[in-house]
XYZ file of C-alpha atoms in Angstrom:
668
model
C -0.185 30.421 34.346
C 1.787 30.417 30.541
C -1.819 30.842 29.267
C -1.091 29.742 25.729
C -3.595 27.672 23.147
C -2.174 25.448 21.141
C -0.745 27.033 17.933
C -4.198 26.182 16.154
C -2.952 29.532 13.282
C 0.143 28.046 11.811
C 1.365 31.576 10.376
C 0.531 34.042 12.994
C -2.539 33.389 14.824
C -0.623 32.177 17.857
C 1.929 35.476 17.634
C -1.231 37.609 16.906
C -2.924 36.916 20.592
C 1.037 38.035 22.360
C 2.346 34.204 21.601
C -0.753 32.725 23.674
C -0.568 28.661 23.368
C -0.477 26.016 26.136
C -1.275 21.940 26.365
C -5.062 21.698 26.909
C -7.147 18.784 27.161
C -4.309 16.215 25.916
C -7.243 13.832 25.435
C -6.326 10.403 23.797
C -7.584 9.728 20.008
C -8.867 5.738 19.690
C -5.037 4.148 19.031
C -4.853 2.698 15.426
C -2.705 0.614 14.768
C 0.046 1.047 11.856
C -1.957 0.257 8.119
C 0.075 -2.466 6.341
C 2.110 -2.982 9.487
C 5.663 -4.189 9.447
C 7.938 -3.156 6.917
C 6.540 -1.039 5.091
C 8.022 -0.356 1.613
C 9.340 2.968 -0.407
C 11.194 3.210 -3.632
C 14.895 4.628 -2.830
C 14.001 5.401 0.907
C 16.207 4.344 3.966
C 14.500 6.639 6.752
C 12.149 9.036 7.553
C 12.382 11.799 9.862
C 9.571 13.607 11.349
C 9.634 16.867 13.821
C 6.737 17.621 15.433
C 6.318 21.042 17.367
C 4.757 20.113 20.222
C 2.178 22.905 21.601
C 4.008 26.567 22.515
C 6.007 27.014 25.542
C 5.840 23.582 26.924
C 9.173 22.603 25.214
C 7.898 19.181 24.023
C 9.040 19.598 20.496
C 10.458 16.192 19.206
C 12.080 14.199 16.778
C 11.078 10.361 15.459
C 12.499 8.565 12.928
C 11.100 5.299 10.508
C 13.594 2.687 9.771
C 12.081 1.016 6.870
C 14.950 -1.113 6.881
C 13.927 -2.804 10.144
C 10.225 -1.865 10.481
C 11.171 0.252 13.737
C 9.453 3.940 13.907
C 11.669 5.761 17.606
C 9.014 8.456 18.114
C 11.762 9.669 20.703
C 14.462 9.305 18.888
C 16.602 12.734 19.870
C 15.394 12.556 23.186
C 17.054 9.316 23.302
C 20.420 9.812 21.913
C 20.785 12.952 23.429
C 18.943 12.678 26.844
C 17.526 16.504 26.178
C 14.900 17.220 25.195
C 14.731 18.783 21.647
C 12.979 22.403 23.057
C 10.148 24.898 22.653
C 7.995 25.159 19.488
C 10.924 23.171 16.686
C 9.259 24.839 13.410
C 11.386 23.395 10.240
C 13.906 20.824 9.568
C 15.805 19.453 6.677
C 18.685 17.446 5.889
C 22.132 18.840 3.746
C 25.004 16.782 3.539
C 25.967 14.724 6.601
C 23.765 16.709 9.055
C 19.845 17.293 10.062
C 19.327 21.212 10.985
C 16.271 21.582 12.972
C 14.724 25.193 13.564
C 13.273 25.396 17.255
C 11.323 29.117 17.280
C 11.014 29.920 20.967
C 14.055 28.041 22.293
C 15.687 30.348 19.566
C 18.310 27.894 18.086
C 19.225 25.828 15.388
C 20.331 22.328 16.527
C 22.982 20.185 14.270
C 22.782 16.299 14.132
C 25.056 14.597 12.690
C 22.741 12.008 10.707
C 24.429 8.920 10.785
C 25.072 9.075 14.421
C 21.984 10.984 15.869
C 24.615 13.417 18.205
C 24.191 17.127 18.324
C 27.176 18.370 16.644
C 26.790 22.155 17.540
C 23.712 24.096 19.131
C 23.233 27.347 17.499
C 21.879 29.977 19.105
C 19.983 32.432 17.634
C 19.675 35.371 19.759
C 20.432 39.414 18.875
C 23.007 41.396 20.360
C 21.345 41.955 23.372
C 20.484 38.153 24.360
C 16.679 38.407 23.115
C 15.578 35.944 21.099
C 15.061 36.208 17.290
C 12.560 34.014 17.012
C 14.392 31.273 14.055
C 10.891 29.970 12.114
C 12.443 28.209 8.571
C 16.006 27.032 7.306
C 17.303 26.805 2.833
C 20.241 26.016 1.529
C 22.259 26.844 -1.497
C 26.244 26.242 -2.007
C 27.388 24.908 1.863
C 25.390 27.879 3.414
C 22.004 27.954 5.260
C 20.004 30.849 5.618
C 17.461 31.429 8.743
C 14.554 33.439 8.466
C 13.775 34.990 12.174
C 11.157 37.011 13.504
C 13.152 39.988 14.061
C 13.257 40.950 10.040
C 16.335 39.227 9.701
C 18.093 36.314 7.485
C 21.336 34.221 8.521
C 23.846 32.974 7.207
C 25.896 30.271 8.703
C 28.718 28.203 7.215
C 27.335 24.602 6.730
C 31.399 23.267 7.711
C 32.318 25.190 10.657
C 28.551 26.128 11.608
C 29.420 29.494 12.523
C 26.862 32.724 11.606
C 28.891 34.559 9.232
C 26.439 37.543 8.584
C 22.759 39.047 8.951
C 20.398 40.312 6.232
C 18.115 43.194 7.066
C 13.765 41.554 5.417
C 10.375 42.654 6.348
C 8.992 42.300 9.312
C 8.732 39.138 10.910
C 10.122 36.638 8.166
C 7.735 33.622 7.877
C 9.480 31.413 5.180
C 12.003 31.140 2.225
C 13.608 29.509 -0.293
C 16.411 30.244 -3.234
C 15.270 30.676 -7.214
C 18.227 31.948 -9.313
C 20.483 32.908 -6.738
C 18.296 34.926 -4.658
C 16.394 34.316 -1.607
C 13.325 35.256 -1.398
C 11.907 35.607 2.221
C 8.203 36.042 3.086
C 7.358 38.282 5.420
C 3.783 38.291 7.508
C 4.297 40.877 10.160
C 2.236 38.716 12.449
C 3.841 39.782 15.381
C 2.821 43.551 14.850
C -0.763 42.259 14.105
C -0.424 41.340 17.734
C 0.547 44.902 18.168
C -1.926 46.545 16.036
C 0.380 47.387 13.492
C -1.193 45.358 10.660
C 1.000 42.578 8.632
C 3.299 42.898 6.074
C 1.863 42.427 2.594
C 6.166 41.675 1.227
C 8.509 39.571 -0.271
C 12.280 40.424 0.356
C 14.774 39.659 -2.325
C 18.286 38.978 -1.171
C 21.110 38.900 -3.223
C 22.846 35.960 -2.412
C 26.333 37.129 -3.428
C 26.371 41.007 -1.456
C 23.939 39.152 0.476
C 21.616 42.517 1.000
C 17.726 42.872 0.458
C 17.909 44.500 -3.316
C 13.626 44.803 -3.708
C 10.086 44.089 -1.857
C 7.805 42.657 -3.731
C 4.379 43.111 -3.133
C 1.993 39.756 -2.712
C -1.245 40.458 -0.339
C -1.642 40.510 3.270
C 0.298 38.060 4.750
C 2.584 36.005 2.859
C 3.548 32.645 4.445
C 4.540 29.012 2.745
C 6.987 30.756 -0.882
C 8.620 27.296 -2.320
C 10.504 27.638 -5.532
C 8.977 26.014 -8.948
C 10.113 25.280 -12.486
C 10.933 27.710 -14.910
C 12.218 29.986 -12.833
C 8.835 30.728 -10.763
C 8.204 31.254 -7.105
C 5.110 30.302 -5.523
C 3.475 32.031 -1.757
C 0.892 31.508 -0.216
C -1.124 34.699 1.327
C -3.406 34.500 3.887
C -5.333 38.033 4.479
C -5.322 40.017 6.988
C -7.616 37.710 9.312
C -6.553 33.954 9.256
C -9.207 32.743 10.349
C -11.511 34.289 8.007
C -9.850 32.130 4.862
C -9.360 34.877 2.879
C -6.044 33.343 0.972
C -4.312 33.033 -2.817
C -1.272 31.739 -4.180
C 0.826 34.141 -5.720
C 3.494 33.598 -8.764
C 6.482 35.300 -9.154
C 8.692 35.244 -12.034
C 12.424 35.838 -10.571
C 13.925 37.413 -13.259
C 11.966 39.993 -13.513
C 10.950 39.525 -9.512
C 7.259 41.160 -10.526
C 4.214 39.545 -9.498
C 3.126 37.150 -13.114
C -0.246 35.432 -11.643
C -2.368 35.527 -8.520
C -4.548 32.568 -8.524
C -7.792 32.690 -6.757
C -7.383 29.470 -4.624
C -7.571 28.543 -0.837
C -4.857 27.744 0.307
C -2.985 27.769 3.755
C 0.043 25.381 3.324
C 1.461 23.937 -0.195
C 4.325 21.083 -2.118
C 5.411 20.977 -5.190
C 6.382 18.277 -7.555
C 7.346 19.414 -11.313
C 4.183 21.338 -12.317
C 2.072 20.089 -9.621
C 1.205 21.921 -6.198
C -0.643 19.752 -3.857
C -2.638 22.585 -1.786
C -4.142 22.059 1.275
C -6.365 24.146 3.716
C -8.639 24.225 7.246
C -11.492 26.496 7.079
C -12.222 28.088 10.648
C -15.439 28.655 10.599
C -16.661 25.226 9.335
C -13.494 23.261 11.000
C -13.510 21.710 7.290
C -10.274 20.340 5.890
C -9.898 20.028 1.991
C -6.370 19.442 -0.576
C -6.291 19.746 -3.787
C -3.947 19.381 -6.913
C -3.333 21.656 -9.002
C -1.601 22.204 -12.133
C 0.760 25.472 -12.014
C 1.785 25.398 -15.412
C -1.742 25.676 -16.492
C -3.540 27.039 -13.683
C -6.408 24.690 -14.177
C -7.267 21.774 -10.560
C -6.409 17.859 -11.626
C -8.337 17.120 -8.679
C -10.372 18.927 -5.993
C -10.225 15.744 -3.545
C -6.594 14.495 -3.563
C -7.976 11.720 -1.132
C -9.815 9.166 -3.353
C -10.003 6.305 -1.146
C -12.219 7.486 2.017
C -9.422 7.960 4.359
C -10.801 10.272 6.392
C -8.275 13.850 7.723
C -9.162 16.157 10.260
C -6.844 18.952 10.372
C -3.262 18.503 7.869
C -0.772 20.050 9.608
C 2.273 19.536 7.236
C 2.504 17.982 3.737
C 5.435 16.974 2.003
C 6.639 14.928 -1.027
C 8.992 12.484 -0.761
C 11.536 13.114 -3.728
C 12.369 9.165 -4.621
C 9.288 7.644 -4.848
C 6.921 11.158 -5.445
C 4.329 10.002 -2.527
C 2.814 12.756 -0.565
C 3.038 12.686 3.091
C 0.491 14.336 5.509
C 0.884 14.986 9.117
C -2.559 14.828 10.981
C -2.583 17.194 13.952
C -6.078 16.440 14.517
C -7.145 19.560 17.864
C -3.977 20.239 18.046
C -3.490 18.543 22.044
C -3.089 15.071 21.678
C -0.314 13.023 19.487
C -0.498 13.345 15.383
C -0.286 10.908 12.981
C 1.450 10.896 9.309
C -0.127 9.346 6.213
C 1.459 7.836 3.013
C -0.140 8.772 -0.038
C 0.032 7.777 -3.852
C -0.284 10.257 -6.274
C -3.538 8.906 -6.924
C -4.439 9.856 -3.713
C -4.752 6.126 -2.205
C -3.169 5.649 1.471
C -0.407 3.566 1.267
C 0.174 3.523 5.361
C 0.058 5.693 8.189
C 2.432 6.054 11.247
C 0.584 6.714 14.280
C 0.835 8.566 17.314
C 3.951 10.440 16.548
C 4.519 13.581 18.240
C 2.503 16.688 19.548
C 1.549 18.673 16.148
C 3.785 17.016 13.576
C 4.907 19.574 11.143
C 7.696 18.084 8.859
C 8.609 14.768 7.395
C 12.182 14.264 5.228
C 13.286 11.522 3.781
C 16.313 10.013 3.873
C 18.225 7.466 0.814
C 21.023 6.444 3.182
C 20.377 4.565 6.712
C 21.765 5.956 9.830
C 23.143 4.223 12.933
C 21.618 6.233 15.625
C 20.047 4.146 18.244
C 18.674 6.062 20.712
C 17.872 3.029 23.377
C 14.304 3.752 23.950
C 13.301 0.419 24.235
C 15.050 -0.375 27.235
C 13.596 3.147 29.306
C 10.116 2.274 30.516
C 8.223 2.603 33.139
C 9.532 -0.686 35.215
C 13.206 -0.057 34.050
C 15.852 2.091 35.208
C 15.874 5.615 34.994
C 17.700 8.737 35.664
C 14.068 10.449 36.117
C 11.677 10.130 38.386
C 9.176 7.820 37.647
C 6.918 7.395 40.809
C 4.533 10.321 42.007
C 3.342 9.702 45.305
C 1.352 12.949 45.939
C -0.409 15.228 43.614
C -2.275 17.797 45.033
C -2.057 21.460 42.673
C -3.503 23.953 43.297
C -6.715 26.267 41.690
C -6.011 27.192 38.174
C -6.781 27.601 35.025
C -5.637 24.769 33.892
C -7.438 22.880 36.407
C -9.476 19.542 35.351
C -7.501 19.399 32.759
C -5.091 16.640 31.098
C -2.216 19.922 32.215
C -3.556 18.588 35.905
C -4.116 15.464 35.030
C -7.636 14.920 35.151
C -10.534 13.198 33.035
C -13.779 13.295 33.466
C -15.218 11.485 37.040
C -11.654 10.985 38.015
C -10.878 10.030 41.481
C -8.059 11.813 43.447
C -6.098 7.867 42.738
C -7.098 8.109 39.094
C -5.398 11.667 38.764
C -1.942 10.347 40.937
C -1.730 7.914 38.481
C -2.390 9.529 35.070
C 0.071 11.919 37.166
C 3.034 9.719 36.959
C 1.684 8.355 33.395
C 2.935 11.955 32.571
C 6.075 12.325 34.820
C 6.995 8.900 32.454
C 5.942 10.239 29.378
C 7.901 13.877 29.421
C 7.570 14.815 25.639
C 3.743 14.351 26.050
C 3.060 17.109 28.319
C 4.308 19.313 31.479
C 2.070 18.886 34.421
C 0.987 22.373 36.164
C 0.861 22.794 40.112
C -1.507 25.476 39.578
C -1.532 28.234 41.797
C 0.371 29.199 44.923
C 1.157 26.042 46.969
C 0.042 23.387 44.775
C 2.806 21.033 45.183
C 4.052 16.982 43.815
C 5.921 14.507 45.540
C 7.883 12.182 43.459
C 9.777 9.120 43.651
C 13.001 7.363 41.791
C 13.615 4.196 41.498
C 17.299 4.799 43.022
C 19.425 7.156 45.688
C 20.339 9.941 43.550
C 23.946 10.405 45.156
C 25.068 13.461 46.481
C 28.235 14.330 44.903
C 29.928 17.988 46.910
C 30.604 20.400 44.563
C 28.559 19.093 41.477
C 25.008 19.597 40.658
C 22.718 16.947 41.513
C 19.423 16.952 40.319
C 17.922 18.795 37.144
C 14.310 19.675 37.437
C 13.299 20.252 33.515
C 9.990 23.066 33.093
C 8.765 25.239 30.465
C 10.257 28.730 31.658
C 12.078 30.219 28.413
C 13.966 33.750 28.290
C 11.596 36.978 26.617
C 13.738 39.867 27.354
C 16.668 41.727 28.617
C 14.247 43.616 31.121
C 15.739 46.350 34.396
C 13.700 44.813 36.657
C 16.651 44.440 39.410
C 19.223 43.643 36.482
C 17.487 40.101 36.411
C 16.488 37.820 32.740
C 13.086 38.157 32.400
C 10.759 35.735 30.590
C 8.321 33.251 31.681
C 9.377 32.638 35.409
C 7.247 30.174 37.533
C 9.467 29.609 41.180
C 8.832 26.115 42.120
C 10.343 25.670 45.740
C 12.496 22.360 46.076
C 12.128 19.956 49.131
C 13.684 16.748 49.350
C 13.664 13.542 51.184
C 15.949 10.472 52.314
C 14.740 7.189 52.681
C 16.361 6.764 56.203
C 13.617 4.599 57.599
C 14.350 2.102 54.645
C 10.428 1.467 53.558
C 10.146 2.693 50.489
C 7.513 5.663 51.088
C 7.998 9.734 51.419
C 7.567 9.671 55.450
C 10.623 11.044 56.366
C 11.921 14.396 57.099
C 11.733 16.607 54.716
C 14.528 19.349 53.643
C 14.733 22.342 51.619
C 16.918 23.138 49.346
C 17.602 26.553 49.780
C 17.955 28.929 46.481
C 19.162 31.974 45.975
C 15.828 34.436 47.935
C 15.743 31.701 50.590
C 17.679 34.370 53.273
C 15.727 37.510 51.475
C 14.019 39.373 53.871
C 11.454 39.547 50.856
C 10.390 35.598 51.998
C 7.722 34.660 54.016
C 8.337 31.597 56.616
C 5.551 30.075 57.448
C 3.419 31.115 55.201
C -0.285 29.479 53.735
C -2.938 29.943 51.538
C -6.628 28.587 52.013
C -9.128 28.604 48.571
C -12.661 27.787 48.780
C -14.740 26.084 47.050
C -17.304 28.447 44.442
C -20.651 28.217 44.649
C -20.484 27.908 40.470
C -18.031 25.802 38.931
C -17.249 28.745 36.759
C -17.105 31.126 39.033
C -13.632 32.533 40.680
C -11.732 31.238 43.029
C -11.612 32.892 46.322
C -8.385 33.002 48.548
C -7.544 33.834 51.854
C -4.152 33.653 53.540
C -2.816 33.672 56.901
C -1.337 36.875 56.903
C -4.787 38.799 56.420
C -4.709 39.231 52.417
C -7.161 37.865 50.561
C -8.015 37.797 46.499
C -9.176 35.305 43.570
C -7.717 33.381 41.007
C -10.106 34.642 38.053
C -10.557 33.138 35.458
C -9.644 33.985 31.674
C -10.853 34.518 27.862
C -9.231 31.170 27.085
C -10.332 28.271 29.750
C -13.584 29.120 29.915
C -15.612 25.660 30.253
C -14.129 24.304 32.766
C -14.040 25.025 36.804
C -10.599 26.188 38.029
C -11.307 24.070 41.683
C -10.419 20.388 41.411
C -13.460 18.395 40.990
C -12.121 15.428 42.406
C -11.677 17.156 45.757
C -14.609 16.703 48.232
C -13.687 19.107 50.503
C -15.222 22.953 50.192
C -11.565 24.471 50.895
C -7.782 23.662 50.697
C -5.186 24.649 52.261
C -1.331 24.834 51.189
C 1.553 25.761 53.443
C 4.861 26.863 53.417
C 7.126 29.595 51.966
C 5.752 33.188 49.616
C 8.465 34.402 47.265
C 8.580 37.450 46.374
C 6.334 38.225 43.146
C 8.367 38.201 40.111
C 6.391 39.583 37.628
C 6.035 42.751 36.270
C 4.210 44.205 34.124
C 6.103 45.759 30.878
C 3.318 47.939 28.234
C 5.188 47.724 24.995
C 3.352 49.524 22.155
C 0.005 48.125 21.396
C 0.407 46.173 24.842
C -0.638 48.095 27.773
C -0.052 44.325 29.241
C 3.081 42.496 28.735
C 4.375 40.685 31.467
C 7.679 39.334 32.616
C 8.701 36.587 34.436
C 12.012 37.494 35.967
C 14.084 34.585 36.957
C 15.498 34.455 40.526
C 19.674 33.588 40.979
C 19.473 30.060 41.142
C 17.490 27.207 43.077
C 14.154 26.814 41.968
C 11.827 24.881 39.461
C 10.454 26.218 36.522
C 12.462 29.297 36.720
C 14.856 29.276 33.804
C 15.189 27.581 30.570
C 16.211 23.667 31.111
C 18.963 24.652 28.526
C 20.221 26.980 31.433
C 22.752 25.603 33.678
C 20.723 27.539 36.730
C 17.633 24.608 36.087
C 20.461 22.844 38.268
C 20.071 22.037 41.708
C 22.817 20.906 44.114
C 21.441 18.657 47.624
C 24.478 20.428 48.768
C 21.987 23.443 49.478
C 19.259 20.935 52.404
C 18.858 22.706 55.029
C 16.366 21.902 58.046
C 13.527 23.424 59.300
C 15.347 25.678 61.457
C 17.480 26.806 58.290
C 20.541 25.047 59.581
C 22.678 23.042 56.437
C 22.207 19.025 56.236
C 25.000 16.911 55.137
C 22.855 13.849 53.213
C 24.553 11.532 51.559
C 21.607 11.264 48.803
C 18.210 11.482 48.244
C 15.107 9.425 47.411
C 12.078 12.113 46.854
C 11.751 14.996 45.871
C 9.033 17.722 46.343
C 8.308 20.796 44.199
C 5.894 23.262 45.363
C 4.744 26.609 43.476
C 6.001 29.403 45.500
C 4.771 32.569 44.358
C 1.029 33.774 44.799
C 0.870 36.399 42.381
C -1.779 37.042 39.212
C -0.473 38.694 36.559
C -3.537 40.162 34.936
C -5.197 38.310 31.622
C -2.097 35.855 31.932
C -3.551 34.814 35.026
C -1.902 33.042 38.227
C 1.998 33.050 37.926
C 2.297 28.301 38.488
C 5.294 25.917 38.447
C 4.730 23.785 35.851
C 7.114 20.436 35.684
C 8.569 18.385 32.977
C 10.765 15.947 34.411
C 13.538 15.573 37.406
C 16.594 13.845 36.321
C 19.415 12.096 38.613
C 22.571 13.592 36.971
C 24.906 11.321 38.311
C 22.850 8.300 36.810
C 25.071 6.473 34.203
C 22.746 3.989 31.874
């Protein structure tokens, strides 16, 4: 399910649509070489770090590193060193002292990384007292303190030595960005979440005194303020985006930090910008015409120096981030393409001439930071190719997703005119590259069968497997006292290659999760889906309990058939056990439909966040078809299928998503 369209509108559009986004058609853009490849040169610069936020709710943010010293690009720097993903929707990054800080919005954490080794020192949870997410957005530093603004209306002060949160200050509605000038903190309050609830956007900048750490003033600047940066002569600049960001009612505002008053309003179309001295580089994207523009603007005179920053005809489809290298003065622009393919980083000199580009860095690269020192971290990525021994399952034996809104897109491993075998091969490619996208299993019964290149041992009393999906905690709801969020549980089966033929044709055993003995769990359940008469109609289903219904089409996936194109048969039947529906509609103010998927206690895929202990499973839980415990010394194959048959209103069907399956005992 997880109906989401990628974060097209940088500031609040993805929030304005009730936090919707998802991995759409992850098509391959033309693969271009690194221009001026080999050992690239940058004045005074040793390394680049590139943050890619991925797609909202898909847990595929990534961190890449490029070394000018040895000319090596490591696209999975964080994953390779820390052996886990970075999280969901990483929004900001900065180097301060000997540490690299990354703000991860949906995962609601600040990752603190030792710059020299690349190892995580601490993962700072950004949670409220009741455990719900604050949704942190951006970070700024001053005198050994880090300041992080969050959508819950707060700014956290973190000591950069102890890495503990010291205090919180209240700002405005849904703070988007922050900066420091004249011993004060300036926070842009977007109001994006409130816009989604029909309350309108915010129009203010909170001024927070750093000594008392309290808000001392609100400055009215204009609708939906976003990017905010300090300038020369004590000035602060902020971009405002209007009531509806898609309409392009943008302005650039100047604030005097001595008086905390707006001193100038520039009628400039600017979504995001970067400042070097008195020069600002303003980029904009017109959602009506789908045209991008980048101009050079003199902040002191208020004059445009160059309407088109790029002077050598280099094309950028969708600028997504802009950063200036403080050591060379070069301008780095990230390219997001259509938000669902891996993007690039382009380096230009101040004359707007392309110096080099780094291609296919990650999904939606948004931030580039620069270091004049070399680190020693090695991710070991070079030894983890598809043919190399791996802790992760890397073979797909079967892939049969049930009808869903994601059907016939890359999330279901499909490209136009693909055969069933080509779909299986593509699913295997995705499994071997979990940073690219998740694999959706579709509605009830859709399944995948995967294998390891070794036997996963069963260590009594220990977790043996971890299955990563894209579940997250959204709220601490009241339903049955369980954690709530986006749980879409999948039942997990395992098998050992007893006959030694290397094929998944031996007996399968279910890992009995917390609901295995529940009276609400239906055994020997089956659902049959029927091909609609028109590809763009709802998909009808019937089950063996006398029920019928539809996989309903929604407003987000309107061009694809929800029935698999590569299947010749006009009906598909899936068998298994069905868990009790776990999603509950809990309306909120301005949101008559607010679906919360409550997590089952343990034992299922895509049920708890990847960072939670409950994403891990124990082979000791295996039972046979009669429910009797089975003693397995190891397993070679895993099968996962969507275990609920539920429609969640505008969000669509529940569907288990899989990112990776890991042997927790594997030693590199």
